Short mmCIF file of C-alpha atoms in Angstrom, two decimals:
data_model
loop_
_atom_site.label_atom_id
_atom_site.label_comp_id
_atom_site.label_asym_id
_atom_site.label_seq_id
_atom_site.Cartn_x
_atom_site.Cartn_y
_atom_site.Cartn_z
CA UNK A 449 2.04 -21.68 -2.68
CA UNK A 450 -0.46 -20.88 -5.60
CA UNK A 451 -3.38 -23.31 -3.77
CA UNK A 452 -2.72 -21.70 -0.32
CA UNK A 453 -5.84 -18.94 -0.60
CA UNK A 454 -7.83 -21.45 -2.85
CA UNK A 455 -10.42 -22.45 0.01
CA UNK A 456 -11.02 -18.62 1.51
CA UNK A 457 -11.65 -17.46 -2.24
CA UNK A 458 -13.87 -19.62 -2.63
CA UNK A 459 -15.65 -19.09 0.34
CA UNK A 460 -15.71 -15.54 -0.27
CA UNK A 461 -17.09 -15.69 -4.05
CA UNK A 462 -19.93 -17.35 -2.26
CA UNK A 463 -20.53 -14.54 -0.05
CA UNK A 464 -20.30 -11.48 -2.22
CA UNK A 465 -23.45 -12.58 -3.58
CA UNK A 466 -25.07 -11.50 -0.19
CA UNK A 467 -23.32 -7.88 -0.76
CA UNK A 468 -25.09 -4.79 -1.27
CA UNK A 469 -25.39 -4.18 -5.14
CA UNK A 470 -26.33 -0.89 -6.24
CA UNK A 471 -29.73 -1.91 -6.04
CA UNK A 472 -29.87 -3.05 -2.78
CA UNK A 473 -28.80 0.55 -1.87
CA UNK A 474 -31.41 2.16 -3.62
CA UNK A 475 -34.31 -0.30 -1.57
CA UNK A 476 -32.86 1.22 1.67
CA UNK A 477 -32.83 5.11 0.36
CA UNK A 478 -36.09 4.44 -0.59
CA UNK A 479 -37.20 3.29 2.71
CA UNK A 480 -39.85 5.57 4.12
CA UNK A 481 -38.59 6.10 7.39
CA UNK A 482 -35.08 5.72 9.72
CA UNK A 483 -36.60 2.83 11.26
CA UNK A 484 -37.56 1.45 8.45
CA UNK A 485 -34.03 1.66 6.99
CA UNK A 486 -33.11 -0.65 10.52
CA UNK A 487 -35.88 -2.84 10.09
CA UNK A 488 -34.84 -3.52 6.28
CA UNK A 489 -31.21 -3.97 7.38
CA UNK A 490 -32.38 -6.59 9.78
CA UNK A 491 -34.39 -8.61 7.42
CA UNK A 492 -31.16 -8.63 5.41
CA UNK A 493 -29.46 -10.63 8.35
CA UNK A 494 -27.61 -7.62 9.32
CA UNK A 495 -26.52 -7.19 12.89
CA UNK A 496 -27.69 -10.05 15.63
CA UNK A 497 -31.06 -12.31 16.75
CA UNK A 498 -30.95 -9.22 19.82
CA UNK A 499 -33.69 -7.25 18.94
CA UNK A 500 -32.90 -4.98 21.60
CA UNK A 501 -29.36 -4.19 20.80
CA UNK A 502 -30.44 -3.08 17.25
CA UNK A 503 -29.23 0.53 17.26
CA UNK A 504 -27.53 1.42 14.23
CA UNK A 505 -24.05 1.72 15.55
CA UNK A 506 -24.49 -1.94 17.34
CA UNK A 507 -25.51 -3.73 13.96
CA UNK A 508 -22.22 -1.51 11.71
CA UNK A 509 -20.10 -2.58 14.35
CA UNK A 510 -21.32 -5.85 14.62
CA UNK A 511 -21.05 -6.57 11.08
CA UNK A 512 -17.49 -5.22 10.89
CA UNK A 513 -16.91 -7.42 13.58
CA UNK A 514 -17.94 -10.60 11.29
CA UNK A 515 -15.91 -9.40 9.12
CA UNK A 516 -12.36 -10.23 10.48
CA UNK A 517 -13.74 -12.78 12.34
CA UNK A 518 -14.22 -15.01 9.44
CA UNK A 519 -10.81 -13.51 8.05
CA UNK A 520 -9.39 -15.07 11.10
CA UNK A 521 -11.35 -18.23 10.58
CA UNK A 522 -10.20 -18.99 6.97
CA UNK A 523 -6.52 -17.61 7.15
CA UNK A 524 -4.34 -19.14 9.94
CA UNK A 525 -1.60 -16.05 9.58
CA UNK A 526 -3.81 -12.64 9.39
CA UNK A 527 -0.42 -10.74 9.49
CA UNK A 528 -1.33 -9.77 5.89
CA UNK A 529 -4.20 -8.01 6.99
CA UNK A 530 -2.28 -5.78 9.36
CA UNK A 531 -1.86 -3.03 6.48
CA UNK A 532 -5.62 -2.66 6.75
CA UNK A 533 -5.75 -1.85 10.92
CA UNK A 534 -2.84 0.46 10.49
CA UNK A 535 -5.24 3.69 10.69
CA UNK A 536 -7.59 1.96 13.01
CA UNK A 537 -3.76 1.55 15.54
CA UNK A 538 -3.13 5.36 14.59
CA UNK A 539 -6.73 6.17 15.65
CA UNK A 540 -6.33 4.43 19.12
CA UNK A 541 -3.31 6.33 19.76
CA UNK A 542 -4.41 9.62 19.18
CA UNK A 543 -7.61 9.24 21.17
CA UNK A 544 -5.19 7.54 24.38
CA UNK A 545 -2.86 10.84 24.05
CA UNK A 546 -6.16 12.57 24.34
CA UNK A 547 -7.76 10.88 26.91
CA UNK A 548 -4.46 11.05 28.85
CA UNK A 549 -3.99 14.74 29.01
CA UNK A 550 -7.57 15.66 28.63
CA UNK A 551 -8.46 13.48 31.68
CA UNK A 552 -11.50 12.25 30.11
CA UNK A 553 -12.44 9.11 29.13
CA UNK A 554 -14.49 8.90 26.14
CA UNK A 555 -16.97 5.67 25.53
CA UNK A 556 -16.90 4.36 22.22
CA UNK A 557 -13.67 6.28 20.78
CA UNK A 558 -11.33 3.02 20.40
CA UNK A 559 -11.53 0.49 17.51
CA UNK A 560 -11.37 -3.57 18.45
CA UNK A 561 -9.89 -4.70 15.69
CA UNK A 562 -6.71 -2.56 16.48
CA UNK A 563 -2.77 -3.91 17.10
CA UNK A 564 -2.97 -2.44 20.64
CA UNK A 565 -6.08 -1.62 22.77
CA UNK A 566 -7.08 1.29 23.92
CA UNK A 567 -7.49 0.30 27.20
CA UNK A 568 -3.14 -0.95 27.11
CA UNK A 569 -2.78 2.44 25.24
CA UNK A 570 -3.80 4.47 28.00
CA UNK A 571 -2.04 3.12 30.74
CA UNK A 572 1.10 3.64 27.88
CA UNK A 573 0.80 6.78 27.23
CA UNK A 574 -0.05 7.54 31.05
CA UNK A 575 3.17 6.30 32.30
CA UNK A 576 5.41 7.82 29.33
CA UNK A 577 6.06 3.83 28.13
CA UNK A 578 6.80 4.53 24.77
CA UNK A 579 9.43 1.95 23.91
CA UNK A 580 6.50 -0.59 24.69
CA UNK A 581 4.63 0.73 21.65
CA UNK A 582 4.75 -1.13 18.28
CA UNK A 583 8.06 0.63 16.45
CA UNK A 584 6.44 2.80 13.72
CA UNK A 585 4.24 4.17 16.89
CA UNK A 586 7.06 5.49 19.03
CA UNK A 587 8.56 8.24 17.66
CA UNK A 588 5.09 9.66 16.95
CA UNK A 589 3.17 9.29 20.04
CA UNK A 590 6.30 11.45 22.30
CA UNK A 591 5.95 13.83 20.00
CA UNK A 592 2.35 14.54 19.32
CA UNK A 593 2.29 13.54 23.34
CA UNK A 594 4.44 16.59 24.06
CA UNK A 595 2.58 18.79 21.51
CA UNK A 596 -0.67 18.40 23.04
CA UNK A 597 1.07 18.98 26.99
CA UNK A 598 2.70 21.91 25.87
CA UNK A 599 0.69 23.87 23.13
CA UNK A 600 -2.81 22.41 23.78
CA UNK A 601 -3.02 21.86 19.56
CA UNK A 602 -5.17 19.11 18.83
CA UNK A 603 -4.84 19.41 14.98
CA UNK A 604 -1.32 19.26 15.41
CA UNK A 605 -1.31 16.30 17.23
CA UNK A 606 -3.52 14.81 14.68
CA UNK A 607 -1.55 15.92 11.93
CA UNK A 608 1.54 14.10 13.65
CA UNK A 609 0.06 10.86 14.13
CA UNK A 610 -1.98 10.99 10.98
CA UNK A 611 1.37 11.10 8.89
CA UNK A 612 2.83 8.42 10.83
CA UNK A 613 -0.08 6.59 9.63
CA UNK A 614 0.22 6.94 5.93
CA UNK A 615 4.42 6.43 6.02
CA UNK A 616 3.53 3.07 8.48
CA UNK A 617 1.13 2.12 5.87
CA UNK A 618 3.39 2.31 2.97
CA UNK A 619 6.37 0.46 4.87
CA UNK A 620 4.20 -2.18 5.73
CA UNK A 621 3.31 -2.99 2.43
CA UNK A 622 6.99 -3.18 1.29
CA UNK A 623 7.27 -6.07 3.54
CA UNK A 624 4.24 -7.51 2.73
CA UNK A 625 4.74 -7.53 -0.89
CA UNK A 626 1.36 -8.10 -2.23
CA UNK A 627 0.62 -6.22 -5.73
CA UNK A 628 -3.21 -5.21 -4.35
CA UNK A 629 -2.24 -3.89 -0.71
CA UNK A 630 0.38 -2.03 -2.18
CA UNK A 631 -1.70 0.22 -4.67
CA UNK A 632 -4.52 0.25 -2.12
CA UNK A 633 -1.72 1.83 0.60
CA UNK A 634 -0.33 3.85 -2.46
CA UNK A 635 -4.28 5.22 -3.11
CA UNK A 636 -5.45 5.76 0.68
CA UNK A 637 -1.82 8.24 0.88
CA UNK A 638 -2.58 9.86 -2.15
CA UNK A 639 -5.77 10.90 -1.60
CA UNK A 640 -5.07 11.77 1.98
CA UNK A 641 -2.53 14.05 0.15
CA UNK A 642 -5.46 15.64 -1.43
CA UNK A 643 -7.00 15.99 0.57
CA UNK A 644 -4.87 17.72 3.12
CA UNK A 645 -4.23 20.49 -0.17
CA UNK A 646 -7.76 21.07 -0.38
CA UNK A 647 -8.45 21.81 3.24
CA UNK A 648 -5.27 23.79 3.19
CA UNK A 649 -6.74 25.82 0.29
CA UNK A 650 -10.24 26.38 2.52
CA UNK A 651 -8.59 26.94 5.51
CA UNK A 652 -5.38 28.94 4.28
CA UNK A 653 -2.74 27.04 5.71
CA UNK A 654 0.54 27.63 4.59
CA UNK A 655 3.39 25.58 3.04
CA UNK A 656 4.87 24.32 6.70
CA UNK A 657 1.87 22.95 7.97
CA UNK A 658 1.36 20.88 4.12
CA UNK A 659 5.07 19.60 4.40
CA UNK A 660 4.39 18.51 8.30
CA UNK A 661 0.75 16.92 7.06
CA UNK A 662 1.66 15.26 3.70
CA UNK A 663 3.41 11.98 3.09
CA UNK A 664 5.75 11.06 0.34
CA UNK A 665 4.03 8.24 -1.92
CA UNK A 666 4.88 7.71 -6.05
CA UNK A 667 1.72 8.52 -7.65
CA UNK A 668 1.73 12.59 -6.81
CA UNK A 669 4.43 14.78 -6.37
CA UNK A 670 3.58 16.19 -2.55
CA UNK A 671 5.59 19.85 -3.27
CA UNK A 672 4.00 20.33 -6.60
CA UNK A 673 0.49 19.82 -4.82
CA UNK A 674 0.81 21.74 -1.87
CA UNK A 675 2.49 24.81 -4.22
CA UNK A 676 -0.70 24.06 -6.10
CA UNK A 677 -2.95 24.82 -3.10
CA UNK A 678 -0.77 28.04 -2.12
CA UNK A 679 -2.20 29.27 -5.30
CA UNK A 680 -5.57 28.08 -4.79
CA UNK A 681 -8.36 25.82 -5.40
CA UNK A 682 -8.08 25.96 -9.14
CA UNK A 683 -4.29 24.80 -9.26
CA UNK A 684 -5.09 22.07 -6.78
CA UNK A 685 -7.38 20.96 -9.77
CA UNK A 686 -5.10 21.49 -12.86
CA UNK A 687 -2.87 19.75 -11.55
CA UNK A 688 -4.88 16.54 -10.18
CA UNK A 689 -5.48 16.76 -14.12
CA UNK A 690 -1.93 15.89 -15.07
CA UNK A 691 -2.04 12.89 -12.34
CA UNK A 692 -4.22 9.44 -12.19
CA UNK A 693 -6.58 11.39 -9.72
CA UNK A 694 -7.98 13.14 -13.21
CA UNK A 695 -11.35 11.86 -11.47
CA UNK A 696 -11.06 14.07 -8.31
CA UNK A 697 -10.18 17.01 -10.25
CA UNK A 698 -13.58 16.93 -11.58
CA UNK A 699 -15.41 16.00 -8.54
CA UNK A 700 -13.78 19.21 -7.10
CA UNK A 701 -14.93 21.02 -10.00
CA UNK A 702 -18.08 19.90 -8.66
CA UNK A 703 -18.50 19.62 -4.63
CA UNK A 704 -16.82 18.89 -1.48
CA UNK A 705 -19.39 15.74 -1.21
CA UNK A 706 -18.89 14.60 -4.96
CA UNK A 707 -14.86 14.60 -3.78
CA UNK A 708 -15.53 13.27 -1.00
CA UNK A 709 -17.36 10.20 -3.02
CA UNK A 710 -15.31 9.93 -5.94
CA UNK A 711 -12.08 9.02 -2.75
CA UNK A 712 -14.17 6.34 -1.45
CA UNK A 713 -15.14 5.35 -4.98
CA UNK A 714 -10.99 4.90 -6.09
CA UNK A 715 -10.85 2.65 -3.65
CA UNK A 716 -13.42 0.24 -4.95
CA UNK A 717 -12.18 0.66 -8.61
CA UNK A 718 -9.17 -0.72 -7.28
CA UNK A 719 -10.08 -3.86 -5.89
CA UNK A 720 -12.78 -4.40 -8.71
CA UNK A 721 -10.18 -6.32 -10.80
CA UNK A 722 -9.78 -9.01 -7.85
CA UNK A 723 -12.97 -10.87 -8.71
CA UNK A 724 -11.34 -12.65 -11.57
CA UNK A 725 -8.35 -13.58 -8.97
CA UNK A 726 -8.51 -16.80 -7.63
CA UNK A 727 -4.75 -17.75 -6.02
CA UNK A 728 -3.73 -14.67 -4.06
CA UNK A 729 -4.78 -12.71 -0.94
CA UNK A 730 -5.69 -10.26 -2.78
CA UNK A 731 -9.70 -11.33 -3.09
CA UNK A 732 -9.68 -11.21 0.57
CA UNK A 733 -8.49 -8.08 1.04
CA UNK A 734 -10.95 -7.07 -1.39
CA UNK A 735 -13.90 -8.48 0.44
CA UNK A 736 -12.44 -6.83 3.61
CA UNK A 737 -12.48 -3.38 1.50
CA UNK A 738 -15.88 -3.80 0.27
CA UNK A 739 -17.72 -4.52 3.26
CA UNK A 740 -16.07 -1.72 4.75
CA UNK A 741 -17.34 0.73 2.04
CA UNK A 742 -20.87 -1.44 2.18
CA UNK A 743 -20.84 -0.24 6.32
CA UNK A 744 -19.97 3.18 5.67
CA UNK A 745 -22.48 3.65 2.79
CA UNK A 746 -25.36 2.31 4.99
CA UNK A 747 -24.01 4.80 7.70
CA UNK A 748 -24.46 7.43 4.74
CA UNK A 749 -28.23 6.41 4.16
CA UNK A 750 -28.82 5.99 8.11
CA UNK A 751 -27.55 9.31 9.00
CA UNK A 752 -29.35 10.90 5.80
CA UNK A 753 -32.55 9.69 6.96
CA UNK A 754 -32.07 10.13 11.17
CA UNK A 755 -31.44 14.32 9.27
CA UNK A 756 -34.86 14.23 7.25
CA UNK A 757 -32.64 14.56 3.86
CA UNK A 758 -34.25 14.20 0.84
CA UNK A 759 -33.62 10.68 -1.09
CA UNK A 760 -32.25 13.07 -3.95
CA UNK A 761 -29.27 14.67 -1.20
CA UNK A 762 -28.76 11.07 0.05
CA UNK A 763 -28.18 9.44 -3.54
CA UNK A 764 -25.92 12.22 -4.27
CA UNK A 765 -23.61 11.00 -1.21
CA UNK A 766 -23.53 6.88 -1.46
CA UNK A 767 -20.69 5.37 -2.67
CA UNK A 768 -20.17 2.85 -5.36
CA UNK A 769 -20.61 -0.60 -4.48
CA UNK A 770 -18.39 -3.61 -5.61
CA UNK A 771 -20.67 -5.82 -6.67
#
């Protein structure tokens, strides 16, 4: 049905004009002060009327919180959306495994928005359950499970469940079938590929650990990168040159920070082209993308200025906004 998004595209053309521009970013860096950073995010309608629940994590979370909650106001069926909260799932199961057989319960470690909650994770993973878990979680969570009970290697159990991420991610988007969630899975996999070489490179892991981290996607060939990072930093970056990730080769070239920007920033030249789309999902999931890169770049400026970094170190790590 080409009319069946018409009304939430609409809706949402109306309300990226209230997203961050460039500009807007630039007002908060230039903000004397942390608090003044919260009181300017305030005055921009961000977070609630409370004006005593106006930490900075309360008014992120609260505005990713608005966030799917008018997705699930326009769209009856937000199954489309799922591809988005696959990591978020993945994140809630690796901190239930931990909680589990650390015996500690963290506050503040599980997402909302996720397919399962924490809380039903727990009492999962406490009791062995498994089979309850969704399908791509299963296999996964026993084993990263066992490899935390028996070696005691958190990275390894992250490593596990972090992979089952990406290949749940990709699979998910085969069903769904939409053009924009399957380059945006294809782009979150790739760089995650990257950027397991590059910490492999720093770190010296060897070519086990990069076949046990990396998942297979179409845009880079996994064994070519991780014999790239065998031989170092600078074959990591010759070949990103040969790829579409030319752009992270020279952000490499550059800084760990500058990398770690120009990942965030493929993301938003991705969905850029969906403001001239008008019958698909695909704005939505664009709007969904940007305010999450809007949240995580006022994080950016919040945690430069909570660190007394200059507005010069703080420019040099905001992302690029959509609008």
């Amino acid at each position: 049905m080409a009319d069946k998004y018409i009304y939430a595209v609409a809706r949402v053309r109306a309300l990226e004009m209230a997203l961050f521009s460039q500009t807007t970013i630039e007002q908060l860096i230039s903000q004397k002060s942390y608090q003044d950073c919260i009181q300017f995010l305030i005055e921009k309608g961000w977070g609630d009327s409370d004006a005593s629940a106006q930490d900075a994590e309360t008014i992120l979370n609260r505005e990713l919180e608005k966030t799917w909650a008018l997705m699930k106001e326009m769209v009856s069926d937000t199954e489309a959306f799922d591809v988005l909260l696959i990591q978020d799932s993945f994140h809630n199961l690796k901190a239930a495994i931990k909680t589990v057989v650390d015996g500690e319960v963290q506050a503040n470690v599980f997402y909302d928005n996720a397919a399962v909650s924490g809380k039903a994770l727990i009492e999962i993973i406490k009791n062995k359950d498994f089979s309850s878990l969704p399908e791509n979680m299963r296999a996964c969570a026993a084993e990263a499970y066992e490899c935390l009970v028996h070696t005691g290697d958190g990275q390894m159990c992250d490593v596990i469940i972090d992979r089952a991420a990406l290949q749940a991610m990709m699979e998910a988007t085969k069903k769904n079938g939409d053009a924009l969630l399957k380059e945006y899975a294809e782009t979150v996999v790739a760089v995650a590929d990257i950027k397991i070489a590059v910490r492999s490179v720093k770190t010296q892991k060897g070519m086990e650990f990069m076949k046990r981290a990396m998942a297979p996607c179409t845009s880079i060939n996994i064994e070519r990168l991780a014999k790239a990072a065998l031989s170092g930093m600078q074959d990591v970056i010759h070949y990103l040159e040969e790829t579409p990730y030319a752009g992270g080769a020279a952000a490499l070239s550059d800084s760990s920070s500058a990398f770690e920007r120009w990942c965030d920033n493929r993301i938003i030249e991705t969905i850029r082209p969906q403001k001239y789309n008008s019958f698909t999902i695909g704005p939505l999931v664009a709007y969904i993308l940007a305010r999450q890169n809007e949240i995580k770049t006022v994080r950016i400026v919040l945690t430069g200025k909570l660190n007394h970094l200059s507005d010069e170190a703080i420019r040099e790590r905001v992302r690029e906004m959509y609008v």
